[in-house]
Short mmCIF file of C-alpha atoms in Angstrom, two decimals:
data_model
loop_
_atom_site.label_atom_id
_atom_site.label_comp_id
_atom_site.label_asym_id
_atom_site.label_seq_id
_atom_site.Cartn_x
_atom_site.Cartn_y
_atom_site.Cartn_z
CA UNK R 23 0.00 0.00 0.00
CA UNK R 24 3.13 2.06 0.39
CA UNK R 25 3.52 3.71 -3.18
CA UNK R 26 -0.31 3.40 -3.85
CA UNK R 27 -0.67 7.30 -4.72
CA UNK R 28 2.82 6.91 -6.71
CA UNK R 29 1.52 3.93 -8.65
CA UNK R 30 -1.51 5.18 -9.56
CA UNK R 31 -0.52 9.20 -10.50
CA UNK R 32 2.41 7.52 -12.61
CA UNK R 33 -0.20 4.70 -14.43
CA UNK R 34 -3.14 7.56 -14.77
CA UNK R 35 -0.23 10.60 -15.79
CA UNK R 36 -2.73 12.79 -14.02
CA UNK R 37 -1.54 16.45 -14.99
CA UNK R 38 -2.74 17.59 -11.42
CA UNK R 39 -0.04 15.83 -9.20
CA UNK R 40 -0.80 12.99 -6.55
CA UNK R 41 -2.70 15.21 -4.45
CA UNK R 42 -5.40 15.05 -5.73
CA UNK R 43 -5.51 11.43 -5.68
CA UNK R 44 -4.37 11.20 -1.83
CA UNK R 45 -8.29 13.57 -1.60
CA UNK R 46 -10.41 11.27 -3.46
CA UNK R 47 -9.05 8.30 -1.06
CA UNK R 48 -9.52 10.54 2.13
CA UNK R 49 -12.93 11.03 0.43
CA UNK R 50 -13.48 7.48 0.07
CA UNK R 51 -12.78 6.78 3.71
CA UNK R 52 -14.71 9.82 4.92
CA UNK R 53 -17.97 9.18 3.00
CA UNK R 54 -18.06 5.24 2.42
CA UNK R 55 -20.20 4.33 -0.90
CA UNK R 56 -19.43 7.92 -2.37
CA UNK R 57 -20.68 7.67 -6.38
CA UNK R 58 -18.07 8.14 -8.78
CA UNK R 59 -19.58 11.12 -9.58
CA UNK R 60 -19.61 12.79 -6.61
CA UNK R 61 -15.82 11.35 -6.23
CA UNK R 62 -14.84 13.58 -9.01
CA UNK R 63 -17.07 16.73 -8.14
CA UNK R 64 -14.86 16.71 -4.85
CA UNK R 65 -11.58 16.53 -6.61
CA UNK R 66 -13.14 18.70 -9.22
CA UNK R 67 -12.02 15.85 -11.84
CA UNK R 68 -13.80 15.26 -15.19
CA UNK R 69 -15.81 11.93 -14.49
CA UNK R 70 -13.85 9.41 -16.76
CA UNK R 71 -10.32 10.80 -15.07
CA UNK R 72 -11.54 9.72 -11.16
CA UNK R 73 -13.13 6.32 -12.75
CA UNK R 74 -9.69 5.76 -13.82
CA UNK R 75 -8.13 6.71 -10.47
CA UNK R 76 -10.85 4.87 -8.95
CA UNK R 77 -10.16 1.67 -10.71
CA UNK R 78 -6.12 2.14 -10.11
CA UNK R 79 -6.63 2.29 -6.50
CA UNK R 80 -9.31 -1.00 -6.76
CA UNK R 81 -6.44 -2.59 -8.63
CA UNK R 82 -4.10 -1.89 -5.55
CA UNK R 83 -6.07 -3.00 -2.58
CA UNK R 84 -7.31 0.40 -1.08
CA UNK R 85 -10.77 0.48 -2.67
CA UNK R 86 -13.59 -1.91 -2.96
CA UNK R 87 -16.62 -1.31 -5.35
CA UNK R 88 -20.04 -2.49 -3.77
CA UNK R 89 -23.43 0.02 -3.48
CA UNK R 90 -20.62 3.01 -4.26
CA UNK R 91 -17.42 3.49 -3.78
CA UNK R 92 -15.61 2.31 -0.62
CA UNK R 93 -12.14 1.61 1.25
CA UNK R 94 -11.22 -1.83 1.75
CA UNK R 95 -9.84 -2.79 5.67
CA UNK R 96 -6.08 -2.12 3.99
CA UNK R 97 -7.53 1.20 2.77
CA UNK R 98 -8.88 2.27 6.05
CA UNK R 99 -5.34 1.10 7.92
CA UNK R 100 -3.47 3.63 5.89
CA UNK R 101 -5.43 6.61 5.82
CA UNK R 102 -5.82 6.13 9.95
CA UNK R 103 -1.75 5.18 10.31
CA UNK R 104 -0.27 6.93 7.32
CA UNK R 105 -2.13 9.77 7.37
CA UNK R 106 -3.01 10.49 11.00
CA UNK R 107 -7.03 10.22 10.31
CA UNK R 108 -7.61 7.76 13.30
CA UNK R 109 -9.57 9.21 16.13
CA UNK R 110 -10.76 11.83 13.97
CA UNK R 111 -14.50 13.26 15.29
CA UNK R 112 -16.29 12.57 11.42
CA UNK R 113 -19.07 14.40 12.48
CA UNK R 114 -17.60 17.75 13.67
CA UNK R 115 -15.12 16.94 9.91
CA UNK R 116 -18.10 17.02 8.14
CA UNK R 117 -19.89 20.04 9.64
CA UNK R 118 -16.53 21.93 9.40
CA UNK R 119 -15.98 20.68 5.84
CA UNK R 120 -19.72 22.49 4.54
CA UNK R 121 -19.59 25.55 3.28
CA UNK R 122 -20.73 28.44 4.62
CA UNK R 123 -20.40 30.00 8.15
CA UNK R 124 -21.68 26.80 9.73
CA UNK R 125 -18.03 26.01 11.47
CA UNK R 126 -18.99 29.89 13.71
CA UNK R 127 -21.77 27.87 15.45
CA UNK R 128 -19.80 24.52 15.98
CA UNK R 129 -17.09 26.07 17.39
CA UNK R 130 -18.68 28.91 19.60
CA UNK R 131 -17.46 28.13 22.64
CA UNK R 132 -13.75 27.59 21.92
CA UNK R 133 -13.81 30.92 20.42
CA UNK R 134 -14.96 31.91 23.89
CA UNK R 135 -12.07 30.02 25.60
CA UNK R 136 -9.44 31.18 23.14
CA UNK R 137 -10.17 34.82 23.53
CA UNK R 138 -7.86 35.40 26.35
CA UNK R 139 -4.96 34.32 24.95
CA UNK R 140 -5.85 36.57 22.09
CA UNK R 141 -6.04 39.50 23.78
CA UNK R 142 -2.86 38.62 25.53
CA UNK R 143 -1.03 38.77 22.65
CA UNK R 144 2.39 40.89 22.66
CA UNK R 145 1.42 44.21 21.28
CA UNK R 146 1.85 44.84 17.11
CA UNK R 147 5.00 46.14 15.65
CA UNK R 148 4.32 48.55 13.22
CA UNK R 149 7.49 49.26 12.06
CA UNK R 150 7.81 45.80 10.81
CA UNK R 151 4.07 45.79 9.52
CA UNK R 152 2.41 43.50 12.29
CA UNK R 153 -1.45 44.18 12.19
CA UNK R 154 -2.91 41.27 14.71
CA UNK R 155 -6.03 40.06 12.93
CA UNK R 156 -8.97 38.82 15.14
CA UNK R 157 -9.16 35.16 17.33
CA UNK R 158 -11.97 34.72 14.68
CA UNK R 159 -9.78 35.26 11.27
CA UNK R 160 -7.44 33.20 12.59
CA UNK R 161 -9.46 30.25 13.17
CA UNK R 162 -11.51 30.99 10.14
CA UNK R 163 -8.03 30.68 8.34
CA UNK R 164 -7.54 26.88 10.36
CA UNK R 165 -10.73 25.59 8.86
CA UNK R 166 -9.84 27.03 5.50
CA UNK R 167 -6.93 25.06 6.01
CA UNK R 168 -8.90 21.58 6.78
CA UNK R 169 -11.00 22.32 3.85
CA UNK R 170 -7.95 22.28 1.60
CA UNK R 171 -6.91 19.05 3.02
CA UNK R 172 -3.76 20.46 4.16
CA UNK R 173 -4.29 20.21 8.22
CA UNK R 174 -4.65 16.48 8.66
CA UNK R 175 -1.51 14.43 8.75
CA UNK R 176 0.23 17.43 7.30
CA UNK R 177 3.23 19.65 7.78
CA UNK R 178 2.02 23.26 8.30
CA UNK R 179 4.53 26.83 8.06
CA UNK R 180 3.26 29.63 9.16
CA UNK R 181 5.47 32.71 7.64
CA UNK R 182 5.37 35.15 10.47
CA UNK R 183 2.48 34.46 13.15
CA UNK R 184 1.49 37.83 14.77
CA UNK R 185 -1.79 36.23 14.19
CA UNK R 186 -1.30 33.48 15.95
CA UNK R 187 -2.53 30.95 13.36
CA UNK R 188 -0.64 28.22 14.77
CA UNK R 189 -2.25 28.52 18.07
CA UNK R 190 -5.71 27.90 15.95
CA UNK R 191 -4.55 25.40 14.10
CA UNK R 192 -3.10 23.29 16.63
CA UNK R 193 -6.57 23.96 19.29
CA UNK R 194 -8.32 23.05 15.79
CA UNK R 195 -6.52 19.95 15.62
CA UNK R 196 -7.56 18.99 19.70
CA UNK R 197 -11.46 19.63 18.95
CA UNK R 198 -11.12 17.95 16.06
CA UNK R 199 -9.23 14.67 17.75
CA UNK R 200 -10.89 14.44 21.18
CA UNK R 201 -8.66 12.89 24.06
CA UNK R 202 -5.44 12.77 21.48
CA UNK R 203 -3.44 14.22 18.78
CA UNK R 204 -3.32 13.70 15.20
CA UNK R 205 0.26 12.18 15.64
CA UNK R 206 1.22 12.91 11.57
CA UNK R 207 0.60 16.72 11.96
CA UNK R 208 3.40 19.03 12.70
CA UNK R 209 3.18 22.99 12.87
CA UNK R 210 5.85 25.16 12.38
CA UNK R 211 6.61 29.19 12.73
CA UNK R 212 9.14 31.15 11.19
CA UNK R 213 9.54 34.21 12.78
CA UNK R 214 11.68 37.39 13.49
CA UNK R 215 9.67 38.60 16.74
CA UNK R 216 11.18 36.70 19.57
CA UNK R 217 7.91 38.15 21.53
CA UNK R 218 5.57 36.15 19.23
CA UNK R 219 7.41 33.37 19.25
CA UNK R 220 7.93 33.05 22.97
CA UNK R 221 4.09 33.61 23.30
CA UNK R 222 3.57 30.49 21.26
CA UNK R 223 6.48 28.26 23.03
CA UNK R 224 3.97 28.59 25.85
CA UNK R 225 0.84 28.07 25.04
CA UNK R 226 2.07 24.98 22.49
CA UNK R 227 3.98 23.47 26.20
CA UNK R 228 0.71 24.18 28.31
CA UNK R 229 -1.90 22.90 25.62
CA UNK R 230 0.40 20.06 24.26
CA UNK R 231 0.15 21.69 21.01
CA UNK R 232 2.22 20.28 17.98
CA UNK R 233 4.11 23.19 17.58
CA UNK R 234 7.64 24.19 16.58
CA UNK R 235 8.99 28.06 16.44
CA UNK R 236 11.87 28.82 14.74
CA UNK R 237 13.72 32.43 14.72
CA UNK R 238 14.39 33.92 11.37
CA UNK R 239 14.91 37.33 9.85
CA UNK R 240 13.40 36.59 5.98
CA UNK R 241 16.00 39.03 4.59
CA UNK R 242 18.50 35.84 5.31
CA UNK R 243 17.04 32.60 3.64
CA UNK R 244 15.46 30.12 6.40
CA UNK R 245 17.30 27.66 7.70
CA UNK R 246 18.52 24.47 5.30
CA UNK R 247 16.66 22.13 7.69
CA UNK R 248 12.95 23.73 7.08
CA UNK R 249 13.73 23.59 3.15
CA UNK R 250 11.39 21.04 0.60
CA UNK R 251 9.41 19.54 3.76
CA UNK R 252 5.95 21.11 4.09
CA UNK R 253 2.54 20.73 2.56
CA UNK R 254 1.09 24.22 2.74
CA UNK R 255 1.97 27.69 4.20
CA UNK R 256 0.35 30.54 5.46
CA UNK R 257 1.58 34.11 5.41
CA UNK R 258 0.11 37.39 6.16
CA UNK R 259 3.40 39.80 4.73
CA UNK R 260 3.85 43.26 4.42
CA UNK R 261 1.79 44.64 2.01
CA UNK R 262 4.65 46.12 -0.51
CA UNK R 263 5.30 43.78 -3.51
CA UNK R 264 8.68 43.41 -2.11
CA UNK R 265 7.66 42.10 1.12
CA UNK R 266 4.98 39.92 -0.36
CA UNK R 267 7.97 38.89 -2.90
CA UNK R 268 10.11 37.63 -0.55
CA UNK R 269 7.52 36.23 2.11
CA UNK R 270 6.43 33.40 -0.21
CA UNK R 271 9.66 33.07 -1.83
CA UNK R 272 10.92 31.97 1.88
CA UNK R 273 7.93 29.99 2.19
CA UNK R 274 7.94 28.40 -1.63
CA UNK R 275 11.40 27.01 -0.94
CA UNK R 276 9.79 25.42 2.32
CA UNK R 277 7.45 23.56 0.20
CA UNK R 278 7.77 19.91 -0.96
CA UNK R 279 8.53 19.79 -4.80
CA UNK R 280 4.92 18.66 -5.17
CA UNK R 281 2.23 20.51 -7.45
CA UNK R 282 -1.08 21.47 -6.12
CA UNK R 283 0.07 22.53 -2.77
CA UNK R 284 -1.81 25.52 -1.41
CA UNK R 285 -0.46 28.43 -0.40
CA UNK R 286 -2.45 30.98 1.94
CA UNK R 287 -2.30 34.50 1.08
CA UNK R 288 -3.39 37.18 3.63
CA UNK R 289 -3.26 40.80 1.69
CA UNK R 290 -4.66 44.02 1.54
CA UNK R 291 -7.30 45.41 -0.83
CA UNK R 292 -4.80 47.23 -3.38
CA UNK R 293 -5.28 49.11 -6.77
CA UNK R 294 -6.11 47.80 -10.06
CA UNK R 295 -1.92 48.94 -11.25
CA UNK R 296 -0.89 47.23 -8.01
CA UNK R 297 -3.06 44.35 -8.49
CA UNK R 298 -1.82 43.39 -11.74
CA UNK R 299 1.70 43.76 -10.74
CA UNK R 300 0.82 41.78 -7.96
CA UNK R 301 -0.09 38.91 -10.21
CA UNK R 302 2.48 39.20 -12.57
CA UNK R 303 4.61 38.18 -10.00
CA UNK R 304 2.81 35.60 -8.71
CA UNK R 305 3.00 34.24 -12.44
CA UNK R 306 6.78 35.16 -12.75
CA UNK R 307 7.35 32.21 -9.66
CA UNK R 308 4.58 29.67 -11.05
CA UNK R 309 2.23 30.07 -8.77
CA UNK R 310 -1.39 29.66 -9.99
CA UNK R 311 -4.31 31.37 -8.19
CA UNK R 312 -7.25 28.94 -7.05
CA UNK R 313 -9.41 31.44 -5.52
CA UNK R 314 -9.74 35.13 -4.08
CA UNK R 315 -12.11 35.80 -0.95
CA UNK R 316 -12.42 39.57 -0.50
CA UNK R 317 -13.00 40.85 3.26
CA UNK R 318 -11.88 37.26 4.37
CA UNK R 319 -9.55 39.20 7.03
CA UNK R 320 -10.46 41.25 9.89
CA UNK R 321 -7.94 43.14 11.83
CA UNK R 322 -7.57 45.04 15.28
CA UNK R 323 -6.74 48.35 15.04
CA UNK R 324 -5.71 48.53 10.81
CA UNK R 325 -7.62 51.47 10.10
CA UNK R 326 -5.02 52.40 6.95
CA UNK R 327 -6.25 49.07 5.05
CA UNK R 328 -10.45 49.52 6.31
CA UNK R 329 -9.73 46.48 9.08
CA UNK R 330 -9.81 44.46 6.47
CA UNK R 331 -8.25 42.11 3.85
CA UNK R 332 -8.54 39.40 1.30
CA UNK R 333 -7.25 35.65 1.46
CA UNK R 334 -5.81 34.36 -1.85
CA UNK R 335 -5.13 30.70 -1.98
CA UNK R 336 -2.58 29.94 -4.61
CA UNK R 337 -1.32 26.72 -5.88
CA UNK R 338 1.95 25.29 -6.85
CA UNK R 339 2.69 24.06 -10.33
CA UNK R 340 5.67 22.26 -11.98
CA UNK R 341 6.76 25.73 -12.50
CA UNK R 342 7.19 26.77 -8.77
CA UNK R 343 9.84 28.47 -7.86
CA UNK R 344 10.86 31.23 -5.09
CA UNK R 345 11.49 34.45 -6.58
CA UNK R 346 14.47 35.40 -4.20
CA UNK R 347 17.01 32.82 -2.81
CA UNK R 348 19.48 34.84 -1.34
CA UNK R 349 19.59 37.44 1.06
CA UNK R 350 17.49 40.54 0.37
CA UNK R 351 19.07 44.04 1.48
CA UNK R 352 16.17 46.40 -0.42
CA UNK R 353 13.48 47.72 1.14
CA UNK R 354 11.11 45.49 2.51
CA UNK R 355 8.42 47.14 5.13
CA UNK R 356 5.65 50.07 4.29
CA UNK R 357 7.74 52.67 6.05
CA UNK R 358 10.79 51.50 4.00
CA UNK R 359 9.60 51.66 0.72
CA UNK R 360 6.99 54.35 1.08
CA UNK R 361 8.75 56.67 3.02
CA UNK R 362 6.56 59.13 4.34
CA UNK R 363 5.74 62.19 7.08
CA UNK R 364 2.96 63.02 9.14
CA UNK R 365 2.42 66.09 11.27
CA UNK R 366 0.16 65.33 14.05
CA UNK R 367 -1.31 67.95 16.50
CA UNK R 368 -2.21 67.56 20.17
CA UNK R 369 -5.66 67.70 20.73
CA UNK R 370 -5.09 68.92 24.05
CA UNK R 371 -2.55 71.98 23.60
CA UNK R 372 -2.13 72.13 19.93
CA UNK R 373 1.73 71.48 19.92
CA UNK R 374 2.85 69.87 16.64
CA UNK R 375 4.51 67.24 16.26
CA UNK R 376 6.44 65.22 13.04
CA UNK R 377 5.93 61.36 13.05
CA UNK R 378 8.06 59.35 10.54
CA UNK R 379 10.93 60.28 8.27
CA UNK R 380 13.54 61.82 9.83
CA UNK R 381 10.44 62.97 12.49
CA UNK R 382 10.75 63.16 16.10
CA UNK R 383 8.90 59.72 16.47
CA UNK R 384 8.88 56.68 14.15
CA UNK R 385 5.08 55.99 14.33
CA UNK R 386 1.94 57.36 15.79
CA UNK R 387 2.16 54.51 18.30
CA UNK R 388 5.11 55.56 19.55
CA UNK R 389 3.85 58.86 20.24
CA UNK R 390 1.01 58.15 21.76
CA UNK R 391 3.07 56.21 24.51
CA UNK R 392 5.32 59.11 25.29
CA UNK R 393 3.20 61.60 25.48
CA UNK R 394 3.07 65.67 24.35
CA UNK R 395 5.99 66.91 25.44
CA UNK R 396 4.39 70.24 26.39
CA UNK R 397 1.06 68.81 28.50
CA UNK R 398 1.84 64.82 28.23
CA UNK R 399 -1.76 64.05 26.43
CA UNK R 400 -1.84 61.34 23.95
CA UNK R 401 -4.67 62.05 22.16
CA UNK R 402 -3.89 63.57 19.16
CA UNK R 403 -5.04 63.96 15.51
CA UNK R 404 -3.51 63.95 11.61
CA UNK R 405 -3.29 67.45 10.33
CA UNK R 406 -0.48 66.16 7.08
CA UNK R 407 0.40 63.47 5.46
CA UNK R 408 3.54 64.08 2.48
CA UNK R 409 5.99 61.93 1.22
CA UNK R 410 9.75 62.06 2.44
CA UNK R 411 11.94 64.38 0.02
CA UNK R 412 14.45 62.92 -2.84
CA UNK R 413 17.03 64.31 -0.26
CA UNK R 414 15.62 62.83 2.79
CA UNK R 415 15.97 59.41 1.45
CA UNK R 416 19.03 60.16 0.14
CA UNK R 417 20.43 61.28 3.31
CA UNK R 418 18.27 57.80 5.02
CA UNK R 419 20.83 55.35 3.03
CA UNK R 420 24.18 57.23 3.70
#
């Protein structure tokens, strides 16, 4: 049963990888006496191409044909062992699995238990572009992770985890296997915020959470041991086109050289010249786009992008490849590569003050922790907004 997925991707030549082969058997086990065509509506196959794969995988032991479509005792041993599926709650898979908003309702009260360690969270970096999205988003993401197929069994990278994804997958993966732990699945986070990471050592040690953190500045590639070993990644980067650039080149050469791996995209609403750019170099490191979910992403406190932002699930292809692979020394963050000052004014005494570029504060954050320096109030309000000089840069990189 070993090289089952091998066999039968190699005798088929299916142009969409083994992937999609490994889903119709965990569809098979899932939903025992499945049709044929609703086999291939899952995989989103063309009906002859899953009877094909069906009959490849009848021909090796794993399926049986009999009122449907099911998985023979040999079948149902290695999705469980191989694939970490024993124990799951079928159910709660299922009700997760429909589409919709049905997973809010199922999952109420861990939302409620979660929150806390939410709001605990070490406080957002601007200058570095952190923008914590909500206990919500991130769990939303975890199921859109399950629905891919890439939680189960899987090896998971989160690039950068402000958001603390890997907290909601790994509570994800408890609810989902009650009184143990899918033993195949193994989360990992690659960040430069020691805070974060620290944050997540500890809730991973008290929850028994399969999680791994790992300290990396992106500008550096990641470490040799993290490269060509996971299914999927998540990243949420900072929304220049360098920083989304280099974000999922760190996280493409992560990947397994497999196609049809998904990729999870957190970004900001941007304009149609940006947009296009945007996918042009998406295109330029063979990644294909699946699907787009406007508003998918809510955010505390990220008032410059309307608290909100879209998910974009991309795919690999034979053409995959990371668009950087050595280190980066450009400009990478918002304040970097749109270099800009603000003049703010104290609402209390009117004192101005300049915020940013070459300004007495780096951010409005900063600020506001300090205090006016003439009445200490930190309430104040944006009178101008213009971009750094020619000079002012110039004098920035000497």
């Amino acid at each position: 049963m070993k090289n089952v997925i091998e066999m039968a991707s190699a005798n088929v030549r299916l142009e969409e990888g083994p992937r999609v082969i490994e889903q119709l058997l965990i569809e098979c086990y899932l939903r025992p006496g499945i049709s044929t065509k609703e086999m291939a509506r899952k995989t989103m196959l063309p009906v002859p191409v899953a009877t094909a794969i069906k009959k490849e995988l009848i021909k090796a032991g794993a399926l049986k044909q009999d009122r449907g479509v099911h998985c023979t005792f040999a079948g149902n041993d290695y999705v469980e062992q191989e694939w970490g599926y024993f124990g799951l709650d079928k159910e709660l898979y299922h009700k997760l699995m429909a589409d919709g908003m049905a997973w809010k309702s199922e999952l109420a009260e861990l939302l409620m238990d979660w929150n806390d360690l939410f709001q605990a969270r070490p406080q957002a970096n601007v200058q570095i572009d952190q923008s914590k999205c909500t206990l919500e988003t991130s769990l939303k993401r975890a199921v859109l992770c399950l629905r891919e197929h890439s939680l189960i069994g899987k090896q998971v990278l989160c690039v950068g985890d402000d958001d603390l994804v890997s907290v909601a997958l790994g509570f994800l993966l408890k609810r989902l296997f009650p009184g143990r732990s899918s033993p195949k699945t193994a989360i990992h986070v690659v960040d430069v915020d020691e805070r974060f990471l620290q944050y997540i050592r500890d809730i991973a040690k008290r929850e028994d959470l399969p999680i791994s953190c790992h300290h990396a500045d992106l500008r550096q590639p990641l470490q040799e041991e993290l490269h060509g070993r996971f299914d999927c990644f998540f990243t949420d980067p900072p929304y220049t086109m360098q920083g989304m650039s280099l974000f999922l080149s760190r996280g493409i050469s992560a990947l397994k050289r497999r196609k049809g791996l998904p990729v999870f995209l957190s970004f900001a609403h941007k304009s149609p010249g940006f947009t296009l750019a945007m996918q042009q170099e998406l295109v330029r490191m063979g990644m294909m786009m699946k699907e787009i979910t406007p508003h998918f992403n809510d955010y505390e406190g990220a008032q410059m992008i309307g608290n909100r932002g879209q998910m974009i699930v991309l795919k690999t292809t034979e053409h995959t490849t990371p668009g950087h692979t050595d280190r980066y020394e450009g400009a990478l963050y918002t304040g970097e590569v749109n270099r800009t000052q603000r003049i703010y004014r104290c609402r209390q005494c009117g004192e101005a003050v300049l915020v940013g570029q070459d300004g007495d504060f780096d951010t409005i954050e900063q600020l506001k922790r300090r205090g006016c320096s003439n009445c200490g109030s930190s309430t104040f309000e944006l009178i101008e907004r213009k971009q750094a000089s020619k000079s002012d840069e110039k004098a920035n990189l000497r």
